[in-house]
Amino acid sequence: MPDEPADSLLRPNEPATPAVKDPGLPPAKNPSLNGRLEILCGPLLNYKGMQIVESEVPIWHGSVLIVAKPYSAQPYLQLKCLGVQSQTSQSDSPQLNDIVEPDNVRMGPTTNPSEACLAGDVSGVKLYSDSVKAFWRFTIELALQDHEARWQYALTKVQSSGSESGTFPFHTFVVPSASQSMRIMFHSCNGFSVGTDEDEWSGPALWNDVLRIHALKPFHAMVGGGDQIYNDGVRVDGPLKAWTDIENPKKKRSHPFDEELRAACDSYYFANYVKWFSTEPFSSANSQIPQINIWDDHGKPIQCCVSSSEAEKEPDTIDGFGSYTDNFMKCAVFRGIGGVSYKYYCLFQHHIPPPRASFTTPTLQKKQSQVLNLPCETFILEQQSEDSSLIMGERPGPYFSTFSRSLYMRLGARLAFLGVDARAERTRRRVNYPETYDLIFERVRSELSLGGSKITHLIVLLGIPIAYPRLVWLENFLTSPVIGPIRFLSKRFGVACGFFNQFDGQVEILDDLDDHYTARGHRRERKDLLLRLQSLAQDHNVRTTILSGDVHLAALGRFYSKPELGVSVKHDHRYMANVISSAITNKPPPEAIADLLARKNRIHHLDHNTHETLMKMFDQDPGDSNRTSRRNRHMMPSRNYAIIGINPLDSAAQDHANDHGINRDDKPSSIPPHVKETAKNGHFPLHYGEEGAGTGHPAASGIGEGTLPGGLDVCFRVEVDHRDRNGITQGYGFSSKSRASTPPEVSRILLN
C-alpha cells in the first residue's frame, strides 16, 4: 500500500479522542513490540459479492478486517487454497479431500496445510486511524472452481492483543463451486437488553450451535438482519446518562451535542464494538463465516408494554431511531449519536471508510462552508469508488447526514440477495424515500436481466417482519385520550413511569409499533413494496423469500394468491414466504405474549387477489419443554436462528417435482387431491414443500435436503434450554417452491 496522500491527513484543530475506558479494551502493549502490529479486534470476514460474466469464471469478492494499535508498518495477509471441501462431514470438524492447485497446476494429495498451494500475500489498506486505533482491510478476490473449496488465511507482522509474540493463528473459510448456490445462516438481535441476566441466559450460546453446524456442513455466508450489537450502556452508565436523566423535554431537545460529548460517545461505541466482536463464540464465527450485514435500531420485544421494569436497548444506533416525533428526532443529540453509530457500522460491519459527516457535530453540519477539521492523528481513506454491492440513496436521511446503503449481491449460481436499508431514511410516516425504491428495483431488474442470469430465488432482507399479526387494537388504545391521565400521573407522581419512554415522553411501546410495516403510517408503503416484489417475480420468473428479525420470535408468514383464482403455487408470483427469525442472543418475550399474538393471527387481504397469514410451523415445543399453548403453533418464543439453501438436485427432477410433488421416501403425498395446488386455508400447507413442516421435515436437520428439487430449504434452529451453554437446538424445516414459467392461460387469470 502506498503512503497516504498528504491531503488525506486532516487538519489539527480538534483535541484527540480521549482514551477509552468503559466498557473496556483488551490490555494494551507496546505497539512496536518485536516489530509486530498488535491486534485489538478481528479478524472479521465480509462477503462483498460475486461477479459472474457469461462464459467466464465467477469471481468471489470479500474482505478481512482487523483493528490494531496505531502503527506505521503495513500488515499482510497470506492466502492459501487447501483444496476440495467434502460435502458433509460426519466428524466434529470438516474433512478435506485432495489438495488442488487453483490455476490448473496439479498437486498430489496431502493433509498438511503447509504443503497446500500458496495463493500469495494480500496487502492491508488502512481505512481509518486515530491516536487509539487503526482499521486495516484486506481485499480478497477468488476465482471459483468446479468444486466447493476451503481457503486458509493468516496475518503476518501482527500479534493478538494480550498474547505472546509469534505467528498469528490461521483461519479458514469455504467458498462455493462455480455451479453452486450459497448456503447461508440468518440471525438478528445479537445482544442483551439492559438489565438482562446474561449468565442466566448463558451468554451468546447459540453461536456454539452455529459453529457445530458449520463444522458438519459449512456456511458460505451469514446474514445479519439488524442489531448485530447492542450499545444500550451509552445512556445507562455511559456518556449519554446525564442527557437521558433530563426530565424537561424542551431542555433535552435543545441540549448540545458538542465535541466533548461526541468524542466520549465515539470512544464508548468503539470500545463496545471491540468487546462484543471479540466475545466467544461469536468471535470465532466472525473469522470463519463471511458476514453480510444490514443495520437496524429496533428489536425491543412487545413485552415492554406489559412489564414496566423491562429495560430498553439501543442496538446498532439507538432504540426507535426514526420512529419518534419529528422535532425530537431532529435534536442535536439524536443527530449526533446517529452519526457516531454509523461510523462504526461502516467500519466493523461493512469494511468501508465512514463518511466524514459521521465525525462532526450537528452544529458544524449546518455550516456548509466550514471545512471539517479533525485531530491531527486522524486519517480517513479517500474512497475512490463505492462498493459495487451498494445501492446508494440519492439524498441524505432526514435526521443525520448520510445516505441509505442497501445491498444487492449474488449468492452463487441461482440465488441473489437484496438487503434494504430501512433505517437511514425512516420517519414515523415513511420507511424509505420513493426514489430510493426506484433505485433499488431498477438495480435488481437490471441484474436479473443480464445475459446468462440463472437466478431462480431472490432473498429480500427487511429488518422488521412484513407478514405479521396486526396490532391495530393496541395502536388505537395507546393513541387514545385515555392515555392522557396516565401520562399526567406518571409525570407528577411517578405512576407507571416505565410506561413512557425517556426521550419524547410518548408511550414506550409506541415507537415499536410505529416501526412495523403493518402500522397505520406505513400501510400504503407496505402494499406498494409488496406489489413491486410481486411484479418483479412475475417479470423475471423468480421466487421471492423475505427475511426479517426484530421481534424475538420465530415464525413463518406467507403471501399467496387467493384460492378462488385457482393458481398453483409453482405459477404464483404472489407466493412469498416471510421467514422471521429472532433473537439469536437476546431473551424472548414471555410465552403469554406469543400466545396472544398467535390468537390475533388471521387471514388478511393485501389486495383483492392476495391473502396473507402465518403458517402452522411449530408442531411441538423444542426438547421436552412446554413453552406454548396447544393453540399456538405459529410463533415460537425461544432464541433461534435460520439456515437457508437451495436444494441442489438437477432440473429434470425439479420439473417432475413441480408437476407432481415428491417426498424423500417416494411415497404418495398425504395432501388431499382437492388441496394439492390451491389450499383453502392459508394456515395449512399450500404445496408439497410445506407439507410436514416442522421437526419431521427433511430440511429440519440443517444439513439435509428438503422435499423440492430446486426449491429453497429453510430450517429454524430453536434453543432447547437457555441455561445450557452448549446452545443445543431443535430443528424445524420447510421448503419453498421455485417458480415455473407462467403458461398463457394462467397469465390471463393472474391479470384479471
PDB file of C-alpha atoms in Angstrom, residues 441-631:
ATOM      1  CA  PHE A 441     -35.858  -2.073  -8.118  1.00  0.00           C
ATOM      2  CA  GLU A 442     -34.037  -0.613 -11.109  1.00  0.00           C
ATOM      3  CA  ARG A 443     -30.819  -2.233  -9.873  1.00  0.00           C
ATOM      4  CA  VAL A 444     -32.425  -5.620  -9.168  1.00  0.00           C
ATOM      5  CA  ARG A 445     -34.224  -5.696 -12.520  1.00  0.00           C
ATOM      6  CA  SER A 446     -31.032  -4.849 -14.371  1.00  0.00           C
ATOM      7  CA  GLU A 447     -29.142  -7.635 -12.564  1.00  0.00           C
ATOM      8  CA  LEU A 448     -31.863 -10.210 -13.252  1.00  0.00           C
ATOM      9  CA  SER A 449     -31.958  -9.161 -16.918  1.00  0.00           C
ATOM     10  CA  LEU A 450     -28.264  -9.794 -17.530  1.00  0.00           C
ATOM     11  CA  GLY A 451     -27.475 -12.335 -20.209  1.00  0.00           C
ATOM     12  CA  GLY A 452     -26.789 -15.729 -18.737  1.00  0.00           C
ATOM     13  CA  SER A 453     -28.504 -14.944 -15.439  1.00  0.00           C
ATOM     14  CA  LYS A 454     -29.863 -18.148 -13.925  1.00  0.00           C
ATOM     15  CA  ILE A 455     -31.285 -16.675 -10.716  1.00  0.00           C
ATOM     16  CA  THR A 456     -34.316 -18.657  -9.538  1.00  0.00           C
ATOM     17  CA  HIS A 457     -34.565 -17.399  -5.933  1.00  0.00           C
ATOM     18  CA  LEU A 458     -34.326 -13.849  -4.590  1.00  0.00           C
ATOM     19  CA  ILE A 459     -33.852 -13.317  -0.851  1.00  0.00           C
ATOM     20  CA  VAL A 460     -35.031  -9.902   0.375  1.00  0.00           C
ATOM     21  CA  LEU A 461     -33.926  -8.745   3.822  1.00  0.00           C
ATOM     22  CA  LEU A 462     -36.316  -6.413   5.647  1.00  0.00           C
ATOM     23  CA  GLY A 463     -35.227  -5.944   9.265  1.00  0.00           C
ATOM     24  CA  ILE A 464     -38.812  -5.895  10.554  1.00  0.00           C
ATOM     25  CA  PRO A 465     -41.465  -8.538   9.668  1.00  0.00           C
ATOM     26  CA  ILE A 466     -43.831  -7.615   6.863  1.00  0.00           C
ATOM     27  CA  ALA A 467     -46.211 -10.584   7.277  1.00  0.00           C
ATOM     28  CA  TYR A 468     -47.169 -10.323  10.933  1.00  0.00           C
ATOM     29  CA  PRO A 469     -50.300 -10.216  13.139  1.00  0.00           C
ATOM     30  CA  ARG A 470     -51.998  -6.835  13.194  1.00  0.00           C
ATOM     31  CA  LEU A 471     -51.750  -4.792  16.398  1.00  0.00           C
ATOM     32  CA  VAL A 472     -54.236  -2.093  15.415  1.00  0.00           C
ATOM     33  CA  TRP A 473     -56.193  -2.577  18.630  1.00  0.00           C
ATOM     34  CA  LEU A 474     -53.076  -1.802  20.671  1.00  0.00           C
ATOM     35  CA  GLU A 475     -52.182   1.177  18.474  1.00  0.00           C
ATOM     36  CA  ASN A 476     -55.674   2.617  18.896  1.00  0.00           C
ATOM     37  CA  PHE A 477     -55.562   2.240  22.670  1.00  0.00           C
ATOM     38  CA  LEU A 478     -52.108   3.811  23.086  1.00  0.00           C
ATOM     39  CA  THR A 479     -53.042   6.844  20.984  1.00  0.00           C
ATOM     40  CA  SER A 480     -56.483   7.335  22.557  1.00  0.00           C
ATOM     41  CA  PRO A 481     -57.396  10.126  25.038  1.00  0.00           C
ATOM     42  CA  VAL A 482     -57.424   7.592  27.899  1.00  0.00           C
ATOM     43  CA  ILE A 483     -53.604   7.732  27.933  1.00  0.00           C
ATOM     44  CA  GLY A 484     -53.641  11.439  28.892  1.00  0.00           C
ATOM     45  CA  PRO A 485     -54.487  10.981  32.603  1.00  0.00           C
ATOM     46  CA  ILE A 486     -51.948   8.151  32.902  1.00  0.00           C
ATOM     47  CA  ARG A 487     -49.252  10.400  31.436  1.00  0.00           C
ATOM     48  CA  PHE A 488     -50.175  13.148  33.927  1.00  0.00           C
ATOM     49  CA  LEU A 489     -49.949  10.748  36.893  1.00  0.00           C
ATOM     50  CA  SER A 490     -46.625   9.445  35.601  1.00  0.00           C
ATOM     51  CA  LYS A 491     -45.177  12.935  35.266  1.00  0.00           C
ATOM     52  CA  ARG A 492     -46.403  14.232  38.632  1.00  0.00           C
ATOM     53  CA  PHE A 493     -46.273  11.164  40.861  1.00  0.00           C
ATOM     54  CA  GLY A 494     -44.153   8.574  39.048  1.00  0.00           C
ATOM     55  CA  VAL A 495     -47.089   6.256  38.411  1.00  0.00           C
ATOM     56  CA  ALA A 496     -46.338   3.799  35.568  1.00  0.00           C
ATOM     57  CA  CYS A 497     -43.088   5.617  34.887  1.00  0.00           C
ATOM     58  CA  GLY A 498     -41.729   2.746  32.786  1.00  0.00           C
ATOM     59  CA  PHE A 499     -44.784   3.009  30.533  1.00  0.00           C
ATOM     60  CA  PHE A 500     -43.424   6.181  28.899  1.00  0.00           C
ATOM     61  CA  ASN A 501     -40.046   6.497  27.189  1.00  0.00           C
ATOM     62  CA  GLN A 502     -37.351   8.855  28.393  1.00  0.00           C
ATOM     63  CA  PHE A 503     -36.874  10.573  25.051  1.00  0.00           C
ATOM     64  CA  ASP A 504     -40.087  12.296  23.875  1.00  0.00           C
ATOM     65  CA  GLY A 505     -42.488  11.230  26.643  1.00  0.00           C
ATOM     66  CA  GLN A 506     -44.612   9.058  24.373  1.00  0.00           C
ATOM     67  CA  VAL A 507     -45.863   5.593  25.341  1.00  0.00           C
ATOM     68  CA  GLU A 508     -42.801   3.336  25.438  1.00  0.00           C
ATOM     69  CA  ILE A 509     -44.090   0.625  23.108  1.00  0.00           C
ATOM     70  CA  LEU A 510     -45.453   3.119  20.561  1.00  0.00           C
ATOM     71  CA  ASP A 511     -42.126   3.538  18.764  1.00  0.00           C
ATOM     72  CA  ASP A 512     -42.023  -0.256  18.330  1.00  0.00           C
ATOM     73  CA  LEU A 513     -45.499  -0.263  16.795  1.00  0.00           C
ATOM     74  CA  ASP A 514     -44.636   2.700  14.540  1.00  0.00           C
ATOM     75  CA  ASP A 515     -41.627   0.745  13.282  1.00  0.00           C
ATOM     76  CA  HIS A 516     -43.741  -2.142  11.983  1.00  0.00           C
ATOM     77  CA  TYR A 517     -44.768  -2.227   8.334  1.00  0.00           C
ATOM     78  CA  THR A 518     -48.294  -3.059   9.485  1.00  0.00           C
ATOM     79  CA  ALA A 519     -48.513   0.218  11.468  1.00  0.00           C
ATOM     80  CA  ARG A 520     -51.081   2.753  10.236  1.00  0.00           C
ATOM     81  CA  GLY A 521     -48.410   5.147   8.972  1.00  0.00           C
ATOM     82  CA  HIS A 522     -46.691   2.524   6.806  1.00  0.00           C
ATOM     83  CA  ARG A 523     -49.578   0.530   5.319  1.00  0.00           C
ATOM     84  CA  ARG A 524     -49.642   2.203   1.904  1.00  0.00           C
ATOM     85  CA  GLU A 525     -45.874   1.973   1.576  1.00  0.00           C
ATOM     86  CA  ARG A 526     -46.008  -1.680   2.637  1.00  0.00           C
ATOM     87  CA  LYS A 527     -48.598  -2.501  -0.011  1.00  0.00           C
ATOM     88  CA  ASP A 528     -46.659  -0.697  -2.749  1.00  0.00           C
ATOM     89  CA  LEU A 529     -43.454  -2.555  -1.800  1.00  0.00           C
ATOM     90  CA  LEU A 530     -45.136  -5.970  -1.869  1.00  0.00           C
ATOM     91  CA  LEU A 531     -46.849  -5.277  -5.202  1.00  0.00           C
ATOM     92  CA  ARG A 532     -43.493  -4.286  -6.713  1.00  0.00           C
ATOM     93  CA  LEU A 533     -41.973  -7.529  -5.419  1.00  0.00           C
ATOM     94  CA  GLN A 534     -44.860  -9.448  -6.990  1.00  0.00           C
ATOM     95  CA  SER A 535     -44.289  -7.698 -10.317  1.00  0.00           C
ATOM     96  CA  LEU A 536     -40.556  -8.436 -10.115  1.00  0.00           C
ATOM     97  CA  ALA A 537     -41.235 -12.129  -9.506  1.00  0.00           C
ATOM     98  CA  GLN A 538     -43.670 -12.313 -12.406  1.00  0.00           C
ATOM     99  CA  ASP A 539     -41.459 -10.473 -14.912  1.00  0.00           C
ATOM    100  CA  HIS A 540     -38.232 -12.343 -14.086  1.00  0.00           C
ATOM    101  CA  ASN A 541     -39.617 -15.736 -13.063  1.00  0.00           C
ATOM    102  CA  VAL A 542     -38.001 -15.767  -9.613  1.00  0.00           C
ATOM    103  CA  ARG A 543     -39.296 -16.911  -6.235  1.00  0.00           C
ATOM    104  CA  THR A 544     -39.009 -14.205  -3.589  1.00  0.00           C
ATOM    105  CA  THR A 545     -38.394 -15.068   0.074  1.00  0.00           C
ATOM    106  CA  ILE A 546     -38.320 -12.307   2.718  1.00  0.00           C
ATOM    107  CA  LEU A 547     -36.081 -12.478   5.799  1.00  0.00           C
ATOM    108  CA  SER A 548     -36.945 -10.498   8.941  1.00  0.00           C
ATOM    109  CA  GLY A 549     -35.920 -10.367  12.584  1.00  0.00           C
ATOM    110  CA  ASP A 550     -36.566  -7.832  15.343  1.00  0.00           C
ATOM    111  CA  VAL A 551     -39.465  -9.377  17.291  1.00  0.00           C
ATOM    112  CA  HIS A 552     -37.600 -12.028  19.379  1.00  0.00           C
ATOM    113  CA  LEU A 553     -39.797 -14.803  17.985  1.00  0.00           C
ATOM    114  CA  ALA A 554     -39.619 -17.394  15.229  1.00  0.00           C
ATOM    115  CA  ALA A 555     -42.499 -17.506  12.752  1.00  0.00           C
ATOM    116  CA  LEU A 556     -43.326 -18.099   9.089  1.00  0.00           C
ATOM    117  CA  GLY A 557     -45.650 -15.731   7.235  1.00  0.00           C
ATOM    118  CA  ARG A 558     -46.797 -16.139   3.625  1.00  0.00           C
ATOM    119  CA  PHE A 559     -48.434 -14.126   0.876  1.00  0.00           C
ATOM    120  CA  TYR A 560     -50.271 -16.055  -1.854  1.00  0.00           C
ATOM    121  CA  SER A 561     -52.994 -15.729  -4.494  1.00  0.00           C
ATOM    122  CA  LYS A 562     -56.491 -16.205  -3.153  1.00  0.00           C
ATOM    123  CA  PRO A 563     -57.724 -19.783  -3.685  1.00  0.00           C
ATOM    124  CA  GLU A 564     -60.619 -18.642  -5.854  1.00  0.00           C
ATOM    125  CA  LEU A 565     -58.163 -17.818  -8.652  1.00  0.00           C
ATOM    126  CA  GLY A 566     -57.175 -21.481  -8.879  1.00  0.00           C
ATOM    127  CA  VAL A 567     -53.467 -20.690  -9.390  1.00  0.00           C
ATOM    128  CA  SER A 568     -50.965 -23.354  -8.361  1.00  0.00           C
ATOM    129  CA  VAL A 569     -48.063 -22.214  -6.207  1.00  0.00           C
ATOM    130  CA  LYS A 570     -45.493 -23.123  -8.876  1.00  0.00           C
ATOM    131  CA  HIS A 571     -47.001 -20.407 -11.120  1.00  0.00           C
ATOM    132  CA  ASP A 572     -47.991 -17.996  -8.336  1.00  0.00           C
ATOM    133  CA  HIS A 573     -45.862 -14.835  -8.397  1.00  0.00           C
ATOM    134  CA  ARG A 574     -47.698 -13.648  -5.282  1.00  0.00           C
ATOM    135  CA  TYR A 575     -46.415 -16.551  -3.198  1.00  0.00           C
ATOM    136  CA  MET A 576     -43.708 -15.166  -0.881  1.00  0.00           C
ATOM    137  CA  ALA A 577     -42.624 -16.615   2.447  1.00  0.00           C
ATOM    138  CA  ASN A 578     -41.548 -14.253   5.245  1.00  0.00           C
ATOM    139  CA  VAL A 579     -39.002 -16.111   7.387  1.00  0.00           C
ATOM    140  CA  ILE A 580     -38.991 -14.400  10.808  1.00  0.00           C
ATOM    141  CA  SER A 581     -36.013 -15.396  12.968  1.00  0.00           C
ATOM    142  CA  SER A 582     -35.106 -13.517  16.147  1.00  0.00           C
ATOM    143  CA  ALA A 583     -33.304 -13.373  18.545  1.00  0.00           C
ATOM    144  CA  ILE A 584     -30.072 -15.354  18.420  1.00  0.00           C
ATOM    145  CA  THR A 585     -28.864 -13.897  21.746  1.00  0.00           C
ATOM    146  CA  ASN A 586     -31.403 -11.614  23.440  1.00  0.00           C
ATOM    147  CA  LYS A 587     -34.066 -13.207  25.608  1.00  0.00           C
ATOM    148  CA  PRO A 588     -37.506 -13.912  24.109  1.00  0.00           C
ATOM    149  CA  PRO A 589     -40.829 -12.450  25.278  1.00  0.00           C
ATOM    150  CA  PRO A 590     -42.999 -14.359  27.765  1.00  0.00           C
ATOM    151  CA  GLU A 591     -44.952 -17.300  26.386  1.00  0.00           C
ATOM    152  CA  ALA A 592     -48.209 -15.448  27.080  1.00  0.00           C
ATOM    153  CA  ILE A 593     -47.248 -12.717  24.615  1.00  0.00           C
ATOM    154  CA  ALA A 594     -46.521 -15.257  21.876  1.00  0.00           C
ATOM    155  CA  ASP A 595     -49.847 -16.955  22.564  1.00  0.00           C
ATOM    156  CA  LEU A 596     -51.650 -13.589  22.413  1.00  0.00           C
ATOM    157  CA  LEU A 597     -50.069 -12.740  19.061  1.00  0.00           C
ATOM    158  CA  ALA A 598     -50.888 -16.205  17.706  1.00  0.00           C
ATOM    159  CA  ARG A 599     -54.551 -15.701  18.632  1.00  0.00           C
ATOM    160  CA  LYS A 600     -54.504 -12.435  16.656  1.00  0.00           C
ATOM    161  CA  ASN A 601     -53.299 -14.271  13.548  1.00  0.00           C
ATOM    162  CA  ARG A 602     -55.914 -14.073  10.817  1.00  0.00           C
ATOM    163  CA  ILE A 603     -56.081 -14.458   7.059  1.00  0.00           C
ATOM    164  CA  HIS A 604     -55.619 -10.864   5.875  1.00  0.00           C
ATOM    165  CA  HIS A 605     -56.012  -9.372   2.421  1.00  0.00           C
ATOM    166  CA  LEU A 606     -53.219  -7.275   0.956  1.00  0.00           C
ATOM    167  CA  ASP A 607     -55.430  -6.514  -2.023  1.00  0.00           C
ATOM    168  CA  HIS A 608     -58.294  -8.129  -3.903  1.00  0.00           C
ATOM    169  CA  ASN A 609     -56.120 -11.035  -5.082  1.00  0.00           C
ATOM    170  CA  THR A 610     -53.511 -11.521  -2.324  1.00  0.00           C
ATOM    171  CA  HIS A 611     -54.041 -13.258   1.010  1.00  0.00           C
ATOM    172  CA  GLU A 612     -51.541 -13.350   3.880  1.00  0.00           C
ATOM    173  CA  THR A 613     -51.205 -15.204   7.172  1.00  0.00           C
ATOM    174  CA  LEU A 614     -48.804 -17.129   9.402  1.00  0.00           C
ATOM    175  CA  MET A 615     -48.403 -20.868   8.815  1.00  0.00           C
ATOM    176  CA  LYS A 616     -48.519 -23.560  11.495  1.00  0.00           C
ATOM    177  CA  MET A 617     -44.782 -24.192  11.571  1.00  0.00           C
ATOM    178  CA  PHE A 618     -44.001 -25.499  15.050  1.00  0.00           C
ATOM    179  CA  ASP A 619     -45.537 -28.935  15.524  1.00  0.00           C
ATOM    180  CA  GLN A 620     -44.042 -29.309  19.018  1.00  0.00           C
ATOM    181  CA  ASP A 621     -42.021 -27.348  21.559  1.00  0.00           C
ATOM    182  CA  PRO A 622     -38.232 -27.833  21.492  1.00  0.00           C
ATOM    183  CA  GLY A 623     -36.932 -30.768  23.521  1.00  0.00           C
ATOM    184  CA  ASP A 624     -39.137 -31.642  26.474  1.00  0.00           C
ATOM    185  CA  SER A 625     -40.209 -28.055  27.123  1.00  0.00           C
ATOM    186  CA  ASN A 626     -43.761 -26.735  27.269  1.00  0.00           C
ATOM    187  CA  ARG A 627     -43.454 -23.107  26.149  1.00  0.00           C
ATOM    188  CA  THR A 628     -46.551 -22.530  24.077  1.00  0.00           C
ATOM    189  CA  SER A 629     -50.211 -23.371  24.388  1.00  0.00           C
ATOM    190  CA  ARG A 630     -51.649 -26.139  22.243  1.00  0.00           C
ATOM    191  CA  ARG A 631     -53.415 -23.488  20.174  1.00  0.00           C
TER     192      ARG A 631
END
